[in-house]
Each structure stands twice: as C-alpha cells, then as structure tokens.
Short mmCIF file of C-alpha atoms in Angstrom, two decimals:
data_model
loop_
_atom_site.label_atom_id
_atom_site.label_comp_id
_atom_site.label_asym_id
_atom_site.label_seq_id
_atom_site.Cartn_x
_atom_site.Cartn_y
_atom_site.Cartn_z
CA MET A 12 0.63 -68.19 18.73
CA ASP A 13 3.43 -70.37 18.01
CA PHE A 14 2.25 -72.03 14.34
CA ASP A 15 5.23 -74.16 14.19
CA PHE A 16 5.24 -77.41 15.26
CA SER A 17 7.09 -78.59 18.77
CA GLU A 18 9.57 -79.68 19.85
CA GLU A 19 8.73 -83.28 20.53
CA CYS A 20 7.66 -83.59 16.83
CA ARG A 21 10.65 -81.85 15.48
CA THR A 22 12.96 -83.95 17.34
CA PHE A 23 10.58 -87.54 15.80
CA GLN A 24 10.58 -85.57 12.29
CA GLU A 25 14.62 -84.92 12.54
CA GLN A 26 14.47 -89.42 13.88
CA VAL A 27 12.49 -89.86 10.29
CA ARG A 28 14.69 -88.18 8.48
CA ARG A 29 17.98 -89.70 9.98
CA CYS A 30 16.47 -92.86 8.96
CA ALA A 31 15.33 -92.13 5.51
CA SER A 32 19.15 -90.53 4.75
CA ALA A 33 21.01 -93.81 6.41
CA SER A 34 19.07 -95.83 3.62
CA GLY A 35 20.58 -93.38 0.92
CA GLY A 36 18.60 -90.95 0.85
CA ILE A 37 17.60 -89.33 -2.61
CA LEU A 38 19.83 -92.48 -4.21
CA ALA A 39 17.49 -94.91 -2.17
CA ALA A 40 14.88 -93.36 -5.33
CA ARG A 41 16.95 -93.38 -7.51
CA ALA A 42 17.80 -96.90 -7.04
CA VAL A 43 14.12 -97.96 -7.24
CA LEU A 44 14.13 -96.44 -10.23
CA GLU A 45 17.14 -97.88 -12.09
CA GLY A 46 16.76 -101.35 -10.23
CA GLY A 47 13.20 -102.28 -10.90
CA GLN A 48 12.34 -103.09 -7.59
CA LEU A 49 8.72 -102.03 -6.30
CA TYR A 50 10.21 -99.65 -3.49
CA ALA A 51 12.70 -99.59 -0.91
CA ALA A 52 11.83 -102.18 1.24
CA ASP A 53 15.09 -101.72 4.39
CA LEU A 54 14.10 -98.39 4.87
CA TYR A 55 9.99 -98.89 5.44
CA ALA A 56 10.59 -101.18 7.70
CA ASP A 57 12.98 -99.16 9.43
CA LEU A 58 10.38 -96.46 9.49
CA ALA A 59 7.76 -99.54 10.88
CA ARG A 60 10.30 -99.70 13.38
CA LEU A 61 10.76 -96.33 14.29
CA GLY A 62 6.88 -95.91 14.19
CA CYS A 63 6.35 -93.61 11.91
CA LEU A 64 3.88 -96.43 9.83
CA GLY A 65 1.76 -96.16 13.18
CA ALA A 66 1.65 -92.73 14.32
CA ALA A 67 -1.38 -91.66 13.63
CA ILE A 68 -3.10 -95.18 14.69
CA PRO A 69 -4.76 -95.38 17.77
CA GLU A 70 -3.03 -97.46 19.96
CA GLN A 71 -6.12 -99.78 20.73
CA TYR A 72 -5.05 -100.70 16.94
CA GLY A 73 -1.50 -101.28 16.73
CA GLY A 74 -0.35 -97.61 15.84
CA LEU A 75 1.34 -94.95 18.50
CA GLY A 76 -1.22 -92.48 19.14
CA LEU A 77 0.78 -89.79 18.79
CA GLY A 78 -1.45 -87.98 16.12
CA TYR A 79 -1.75 -86.33 13.08
CA LEU A 80 0.88 -83.50 13.92
CA HIS A 81 3.67 -86.05 13.94
CA LEU A 82 2.73 -87.51 10.98
CA CYS A 83 3.00 -84.78 8.91
CA ALA A 84 6.52 -83.98 10.14
CA ALA A 85 7.51 -87.31 9.05
CA SER A 86 5.73 -87.10 5.88
CA GLU A 87 7.87 -83.27 5.23
CA ALA A 88 11.10 -85.46 6.28
CA LEU A 89 10.27 -87.97 3.53
CA GLY A 90 9.86 -85.71 1.00
CA ALA A 91 12.55 -84.16 1.15
CA GLU A 92 14.63 -87.62 0.76
CA LEU A 93 12.61 -88.65 -1.97
CA ALA A 94 11.49 -91.99 -0.14
CA PRO A 95 10.73 -94.13 -2.47
CA VAL A 96 7.90 -96.23 0.07
CA PRO A 97 4.81 -97.13 -0.06
CA LEU A 98 3.39 -94.58 2.29
CA SER A 99 0.86 -92.65 0.80
CA SER A 100 -1.50 -95.66 -0.38
CA THR A 101 -1.12 -97.86 2.91
CA VAL A 102 -0.52 -94.66 5.40
CA TYR A 103 -2.60 -91.78 4.12
CA LEU A 104 -5.13 -93.92 1.87
CA ALA A 105 -6.20 -96.98 3.31
CA ALA A 106 -5.27 -96.38 6.55
CA GLU A 107 -7.14 -93.72 6.75
CA LEU A 108 -10.06 -94.96 5.17
CA ILE A 109 -10.42 -97.80 7.36
CA LEU A 110 -10.06 -96.17 10.40
CA ILE A 111 -13.56 -93.66 8.89
CA ALA A 112 -15.42 -96.56 7.75
CA GLY A 113 -14.49 -100.21 8.54
CA SER A 114 -16.32 -102.38 11.50
CA GLU A 115 -14.32 -102.66 14.51
CA SER A 116 -13.15 -105.81 13.27
CA GLN A 117 -11.62 -105.17 10.23
CA LYS A 118 -9.85 -101.54 11.43
CA ALA A 119 -8.75 -104.82 14.53
CA GLN A 120 -7.61 -106.99 11.82
CA TRP A 121 -5.54 -104.51 8.99
CA LEU A 122 -5.00 -101.74 11.33
CA PRO A 123 -2.22 -103.52 13.84
CA ARG A 124 -0.80 -105.19 10.19
CA ILE A 125 -0.75 -101.91 8.67
CA ALA A 126 1.32 -100.23 11.50
CA SER A 127 4.11 -102.97 11.95
CA GLY A 128 4.38 -102.99 8.17
CA ASP A 129 3.29 -106.36 7.81
CA VAL A 130 0.46 -105.56 5.36
CA ILE A 131 1.04 -103.04 2.50
CA ALA A 132 -2.17 -101.36 1.42
CA THR A 133 -3.65 -99.82 -1.27
CA LEU A 134 -6.41 -97.20 -2.64
CA ALA A 135 -8.21 -98.99 -6.28
CA ASP A 136 -10.89 -95.98 -6.76
CA VAL A 137 -10.78 -94.95 -10.50
CA ASP A 138 -11.82 -97.69 -13.05
CA GLU A 139 -10.41 -98.21 -16.41
CA PRO A 140 -12.19 -96.57 -19.33
CA GLY A 141 -14.62 -99.58 -20.29
CA ALA A 142 -14.22 -102.00 -17.46
CA ALA A 143 -15.78 -99.98 -14.37
CA CYS A 144 -15.81 -102.97 -10.95
CA ALA A 145 -19.00 -104.36 -9.83
CA CYS A 146 -19.77 -106.28 -7.33
CA ALA A 147 -22.12 -109.38 -7.32
CA GLY A 148 -22.36 -111.20 -3.64
CA GLU A 149 -19.08 -110.71 -2.10
CA ARG A 150 -16.86 -111.24 -5.82
CA VAL A 151 -15.87 -108.14 -7.52
CA SER A 152 -15.23 -108.27 -11.05
CA GLY A 153 -13.57 -104.93 -13.52
CA ALA A 154 -10.33 -102.74 -13.95
CA LYS A 155 -8.53 -100.08 -12.09
CA ALA A 156 -5.75 -98.40 -13.55
CA PRO A 157 -3.80 -96.53 -12.12
CA VAL A 158 -3.16 -97.81 -8.99
CA GLY A 159 -0.41 -97.25 -6.31
CA ASP A 160 1.85 -99.06 -4.87
CA GLY A 161 -0.74 -102.44 -6.53
CA MET A 162 2.14 -104.41 -7.85
CA ALA A 163 3.46 -104.56 -3.98
CA ALA A 164 0.37 -104.07 -1.80
CA ASP A 165 -1.28 -106.77 -0.54
CA LEU A 166 -4.44 -105.69 0.21
CA ALA A 167 -6.96 -103.61 -1.70
CA ILE A 168 -9.44 -101.18 -0.74
CA VAL A 169 -11.77 -101.20 -4.02
CA SER A 170 -15.08 -99.18 -5.01
CA ALA A 171 -17.60 -101.07 -7.00
CA ARG A 172 -21.38 -100.97 -8.16
CA LYS A 173 -24.13 -103.45 -7.32
CA PRO A 174 -26.59 -103.03 -9.61
CA GLY A 175 -29.10 -99.96 -9.04
CA ASP A 176 -26.75 -98.88 -6.23
CA ALA A 177 -24.14 -96.70 -5.59
CA ASP A 178 -20.84 -97.00 -5.50
CA ARG A 179 -19.34 -98.76 -2.13
CA LEU A 180 -16.31 -99.06 -0.50
CA TYR A 181 -14.57 -103.13 -0.12
CA LEU A 182 -12.18 -105.19 1.18
CA VAL A 183 -10.02 -107.69 -1.16
CA ASN A 184 -6.56 -109.35 -0.49
CA LEU A 185 -4.68 -109.36 -3.81
CA GLY A 186 -3.33 -112.26 -3.08
CA GLU A 187 -6.88 -113.88 -3.59
CA ALA A 188 -7.13 -115.97 -6.62
CA GLY A 189 -9.14 -114.08 -9.16
CA VAL A 190 -6.65 -111.03 -9.00
CA ARG A 191 -4.60 -110.13 -11.51
CA ARG A 192 -1.47 -107.62 -11.95
CA VAL A 193 0.74 -105.15 -14.36
CA THR A 194 3.04 -102.50 -14.16
CA LEU A 195 2.47 -98.95 -15.64
CA ARG A 196 4.28 -97.10 -17.12
CA SER A 197 4.79 -93.83 -15.20
CA ILE A 198 6.88 -90.62 -14.68
CA ASP A 199 8.18 -91.54 -11.77
CA PRO A 200 8.86 -95.30 -11.48
CA SER A 201 10.36 -94.61 -8.32
CA ARG A 202 6.54 -94.79 -6.93
CA PRO A 203 5.39 -97.29 -9.14
CA GLN A 204 1.05 -97.88 -10.59
CA ALA A 205 -0.09 -100.82 -11.54
CA ARG A 206 -3.45 -102.23 -13.44
CA VAL A 207 -4.99 -104.37 -11.53
CA ILE A 208 -7.69 -106.49 -12.90
CA PHE A 209 -10.60 -108.45 -10.58
CA ASP A 210 -11.75 -111.65 -12.17
CA ALA A 211 -15.35 -112.47 -9.75
CA ALA A 212 -12.15 -112.15 -6.91
CA PRO A 213 -13.39 -112.52 -3.04
CA CYS A 214 -14.25 -108.95 -1.48
CA GLU A 215 -15.93 -107.84 1.68
CA PRO A 216 -17.94 -104.79 2.72
CA LEU A 217 -15.68 -101.91 4.31
CA GLY A 218 -18.01 -101.30 7.65
CA GLY A 219 -21.35 -103.63 6.14
CA GLY A 220 -20.76 -101.42 2.50
CA VAL A 221 -20.13 -97.65 3.19
CA SER A 222 -21.25 -95.17 0.54
CA ALA A 223 -18.19 -94.23 -1.74
CA ALA A 224 -18.65 -91.19 -2.08
CA SER A 225 -18.73 -89.56 1.90
CA ALA A 226 -16.01 -92.15 2.86
CA LEU A 227 -13.62 -91.16 -0.06
CA ASP A 228 -14.31 -87.16 0.50
CA ARG A 229 -13.24 -87.19 4.15
CA ALA A 230 -10.30 -89.89 3.41
CA TYR A 231 -8.82 -87.52 0.50
CA ASP A 232 -9.46 -84.29 2.97
CA ARG A 233 -6.75 -85.70 5.29
CA ALA A 234 -4.51 -86.94 2.93
CA ALA A 235 -4.02 -83.72 0.78
CA ILE A 236 -2.50 -82.44 3.70
CA LEU A 237 0.09 -85.47 4.80
CA LEU A 238 0.49 -85.17 0.98
CA ALA A 239 1.11 -81.34 1.44
CA PHE A 240 4.14 -81.67 3.69
CA GLU A 241 5.64 -84.26 1.62
CA GLN A 242 5.71 -82.48 -1.43
CA LEU A 243 7.00 -78.75 0.75
CA GLY A 244 9.47 -81.05 2.03
CA GLY A 245 10.67 -82.71 -1.73
CA ALA A 246 10.27 -78.39 -2.75
CA GLU A 247 12.78 -77.27 0.33
CA ALA A 248 15.07 -80.05 -0.66
CA ALA A 249 14.78 -78.77 -4.84
CA LEU A 250 15.55 -75.13 -3.80
CA ARG A 251 18.49 -76.08 -1.43
CA ALA A 252 19.88 -78.54 -4.66
CA ALA A 253 19.42 -75.22 -6.72
CA ARG A 254 20.83 -72.94 -4.30
CA ASP A 255 24.04 -74.76 -3.31
CA TYR A 256 24.81 -75.19 -7.58
CA ALA A 257 23.82 -71.70 -8.33
CA VAL A 258 26.73 -70.73 -5.42
CA GLU A 259 29.12 -73.56 -6.77
CA ARG A 260 29.11 -72.87 -10.39
CA ARG A 261 30.90 -70.33 -12.50
CA THR A 262 30.39 -68.57 -15.21
CA PHE A 263 32.17 -65.72 -16.48
CA GLY A 264 34.20 -65.75 -13.59
CA ARG A 265 31.85 -65.32 -11.21
CA PRO A 266 29.02 -67.84 -9.44
CA ILE A 267 25.77 -67.78 -11.26
CA GLY A 268 23.99 -66.95 -8.57
CA SER A 269 25.08 -63.64 -8.38
CA TYR A 270 23.10 -63.25 -11.63
CA GLN A 271 19.28 -61.57 -10.93
CA ALA A 272 18.04 -64.21 -13.32
CA ILE A 273 18.86 -66.70 -10.91
CA LYS A 274 18.40 -64.64 -7.85
CA HIS A 275 14.10 -64.31 -8.98
CA LYS A 276 13.56 -67.14 -9.96
CA LEU A 277 14.73 -68.51 -6.69
CA ALA A 278 13.46 -65.63 -4.78
CA ASP A 279 9.93 -67.07 -6.25
CA VAL A 280 10.53 -70.75 -5.30
CA TYR A 281 11.26 -69.62 -1.56
CA MET A 282 8.35 -67.26 -1.71
CA ALA A 283 5.97 -70.05 -3.13
CA ASN A 284 7.34 -73.13 -0.56
CA GLN A 285 6.48 -69.60 2.43
CA LEU A 286 3.13 -69.69 1.40
CA ALA A 287 2.54 -73.32 1.07
CA ARG A 288 3.87 -74.27 4.68
CA ALA A 289 1.45 -71.69 5.43
CA HIS A 290 -0.53 -73.31 4.01
CA ALA A 291 0.16 -76.49 5.11
CA TYR A 292 0.40 -75.56 9.05
CA TYR A 293 -3.77 -74.66 8.78
CA GLY A 294 -3.87 -78.32 7.00
CA ALA A 295 -2.56 -79.81 10.16
CA TRP A 296 -4.17 -78.14 12.66
CA ALA A 297 -7.69 -78.79 10.90
CA LEU A 298 -6.77 -82.52 10.77
CA ASP A 299 -5.13 -82.88 14.15
CA ALA A 300 -8.10 -80.90 15.94
CA GLY A 301 -10.52 -82.49 13.50
CA ALA A 302 -11.78 -78.39 12.79
CA PRO A 303 -15.17 -77.61 10.48
CA GLU A 304 -12.66 -75.70 8.51
CA LEU A 305 -10.87 -79.10 7.48
CA PRO A 306 -11.90 -79.56 3.94
CA ARG A 307 -11.18 -75.80 3.27
CA ALA A 308 -8.14 -76.16 4.67
CA ALA A 309 -7.40 -79.28 2.74
CA ALA A 310 -7.64 -77.86 -0.27
CA GLY A 311 -5.25 -74.85 0.33
CA ALA A 312 -2.95 -76.97 1.11
CA ARG A 313 -2.70 -79.18 -1.97
CA VAL A 314 -3.69 -76.36 -4.32
CA ALA A 315 -0.47 -74.25 -2.25
CA ALA A 316 1.83 -77.49 -1.95
CA THR A 317 1.29 -78.84 -5.92
CA ASP A 318 1.88 -75.33 -7.04
CA ALA A 319 5.12 -75.39 -5.19
CA PHE A 320 6.53 -78.25 -5.80
CA SER A 321 6.01 -78.03 -9.25
CA LEU A 322 8.11 -74.58 -9.60
CA ALA A 323 10.92 -76.22 -6.90
CA ALA A 324 11.56 -78.64 -9.36
CA GLN A 325 11.78 -77.07 -12.54
CA GLU A 326 13.18 -74.43 -11.50
CA ASN A 327 15.93 -76.62 -9.81
CA LEU A 328 16.34 -77.72 -13.45
CA GLN A 329 16.64 -74.73 -14.93
CA THR A 330 18.81 -73.41 -12.78
CA HIS A 331 21.27 -76.23 -13.70
CA GLY A 332 20.92 -75.94 -16.84
CA GLY A 333 22.09 -78.70 -19.47
CA ILE A 334 23.57 -81.03 -16.58
CA GLY A 335 20.40 -80.47 -15.02
CA PHE A 336 18.75 -82.61 -18.20
CA THR A 337 21.01 -85.59 -17.52
CA TRP A 338 20.08 -88.95 -16.42
CA GLU A 339 22.95 -89.00 -14.25
CA GLY A 340 21.60 -85.78 -12.80
CA ASP A 341 19.24 -85.58 -9.35
CA CYS A 342 17.10 -83.44 -11.37
CA GLN A 343 14.20 -85.27 -12.66
CA LEU A 344 14.25 -87.12 -9.77
CA TYR A 345 12.30 -84.16 -8.34
CA TYR A 346 10.53 -83.14 -10.97
CA ARG A 347 9.63 -86.80 -11.33
CA ARG A 348 8.29 -86.46 -7.54
CA ALA A 349 6.35 -83.51 -8.52
CA ARG A 350 4.51 -84.77 -11.04
CA HIS A 351 3.55 -87.66 -9.35
CA LEU A 352 2.07 -86.31 -6.59
CA SER A 353 0.26 -83.91 -8.35
CA LEU A 354 -2.14 -86.52 -9.74
CA VAL A 355 -2.22 -88.91 -7.41
CA ILE A 356 -5.63 -87.91 -5.51
CA GLY A 357 -6.91 -86.25 -8.03
CA SER A 358 -5.42 -83.25 -10.80
CA GLN A 359 -5.07 -79.47 -9.66
CA GLY A 360 -7.57 -78.38 -11.66
CA ALA A 361 -9.81 -80.26 -8.99
CA TRP A 362 -8.61 -79.31 -6.18
CA ARG A 363 -8.40 -75.65 -6.98
CA ASN A 364 -12.52 -76.07 -8.00
CA LYS A 365 -12.83 -77.91 -5.04
CA LEU A 366 -11.16 -74.62 -3.00
CA PHE A 367 -13.51 -72.00 -5.10
CA ASP A 368 -16.37 -74.04 -3.71
CA GLU A 369 -15.59 -73.64 -0.26
CA LEU A 370 -14.68 -70.03 -0.43
CA SER A 371 -17.73 -69.54 -1.95
CA SER A 372 -19.93 -71.28 0.42
CA GLN A 373 -18.39 -69.74 3.22
CA ARG A 374 -19.52 -66.14 2.25
CA ARG A 375 -22.84 -66.86 1.33
CA PRO A 376 -25.20 -65.56 3.99
#
C-alpha cells in the first residue's frame, strides 16, 4: 500500500513551491513582518492563477475539483516557505464552511471569487469578552478577536446568537457600514490578527442559519489536517536549517554537528517530524475519502504536527546559538509561525482532549 502522494500531487506541490520561492521564499514572510503589508499580494495572486486556492473547490463552483490531497500537498510546500498569505483563513476555514453549510446561491456567489483570489474571507468565531456577538433581524452587533487576516478580509463568517437561540453562522461583508477593524499585536505579524467590531452590521444567515456548533466542528476537522501539512512543511524546513548550520558552524576545530548533543537534538526532531507525517497522511486519506475516522484522524494530525513544528522551531533556534536569537536571523520566523499555528483553531490542550475522547469512544463496546 502506498502512503505517499501521487506523482500528480507531487508535481502540483513542486509548482506551488516554485511559485512561493519565486516570490521571495522565506524573505516574503520577513517583508510582511517588517514592512507593514497585510499579506504577500503578488504571491496570493500567483497561487490563484496556479489553481491552489480552488484545488479542493468543486468545478461547478469555479474551482479545479482536484480534491483535498492536492491541497494538502500544496499546504506542505507553502508551510516550508512560511508563505505570508491568507490561505488558512480563506480556503481552509471560510471556503469549507460555505461548502459545508452554505446555500446553493451562496456557494455560487462566493466560492468562484475565493478560487480566483478576488475575495479574501475569514472566520470570526471567538467573542471578545463582554462583547459577544448578537443578531437582531438581519443585523449583527458585538466584537470578535482575534480574527485571522481580519484586516485584509472582504468577507467574514460570523457566529452570533439571537435571543433564546443557539449560535448561528452569518455572512458579513466587511466593507459595509457598521464594521470597524483594529490591528492586534501578535507573535507572528507575518500572519496579522484583527479585532473586528460589528455595530448593527448587515448580515445574511449562512445556509438559512445553520447551527454554528456542528458546522464549525466539521470545518475545524478539515482545517486541522490542512494546517498539519502546513506545520509539517515548516518543521521540515526548520530541521533543514538547523542541520545546514550544524554542518557549517565549527567550534574547537570541528563542525558542531559532530557533537552528540546536537546529533541527539536533531534526531529527536526528525522522529517527531516522521510521526507527524504519518498522522498527516492518515488525515489526508480520511479527509479526501470522507471517512468516518475523520474526527480522530484530524485530532491526531493536529496534535502530532503542532508538537513537531514547535520542537523543530525551538531546536533550530538552540542549534544556532546566540545568532539564533538575533533579529537578522531567520530562526525567529519559524518560531513565530510555529506558535501562531499552534493556536489558530484551538489550543493544543483542546485538541489533545478531543483525541482522548475520540480514542476512548472507539474502545467502548
């Protein structure tokens, strides 16, 4: 049995990698971090032309209909380059929620524009304390923070509650009156976060006002696997950076990579990456096949990939020593992205609890 990507997926992955590299590679992340850009717009446009944004969107809605395996492969390539683009907010979350819960007219309206790169979308799910979002009629009020890519987004899927009802999902055009946005400070400014304030902003129920809980659970499972591949790409790149430095840097007449202290550290990273890859491949299969094991596979992939990227980023920094802590060094970029991705769809503790629950339920007679 072959547990690797197909040759077609690998070719698509290589095209995405070349596209990201041609746009500056990891230097693009530094440019966004230092230059005040919201994202790498040229790279995002190139990814749209390549078909990356619409890889998993069905052809009837303007996508390529290639399936999730191609999107997983692309995510790994973009993770290795720390691509500063709103892919997770727009494609992994918003597009998937529209596919899961949107009406036919909403799918036809928004998915082709997402696939073409004309619309950046995001999920505004986390209520700001004391300012929970409420819906009255076709207007929403309250505040959400943090909202990934909230400053750049044109469209938001907002969870809000009507009196006496459960949370529902609504589409809000962020260019409408009644919406105000404030940039938040975060550990990874190459992936900006925002506080979004709604003051009687016009809204449209997603799919007629579906329950937020069930739709979000399904969307988060899908996003967990796609993010796992992005984390895996970053972890592999951090390991390569540490290895290359360990071979090049010499002390006491020897490369530092010849010392057991370094060898053992990098071996631990390699093993964590291999474990994460196994979980990610299992998750990719479950996602593409729509298998009932998807929630368990998603939790496993999320936990393993978060652990792997965090360890790789930390050991890359430690291997570089003093220079690893400098602003000029790239170690900080891996560390920032690892910390950012560990929180975007819930904490590591929450996903560990979900994995425990899924495994426990599997054992019950």
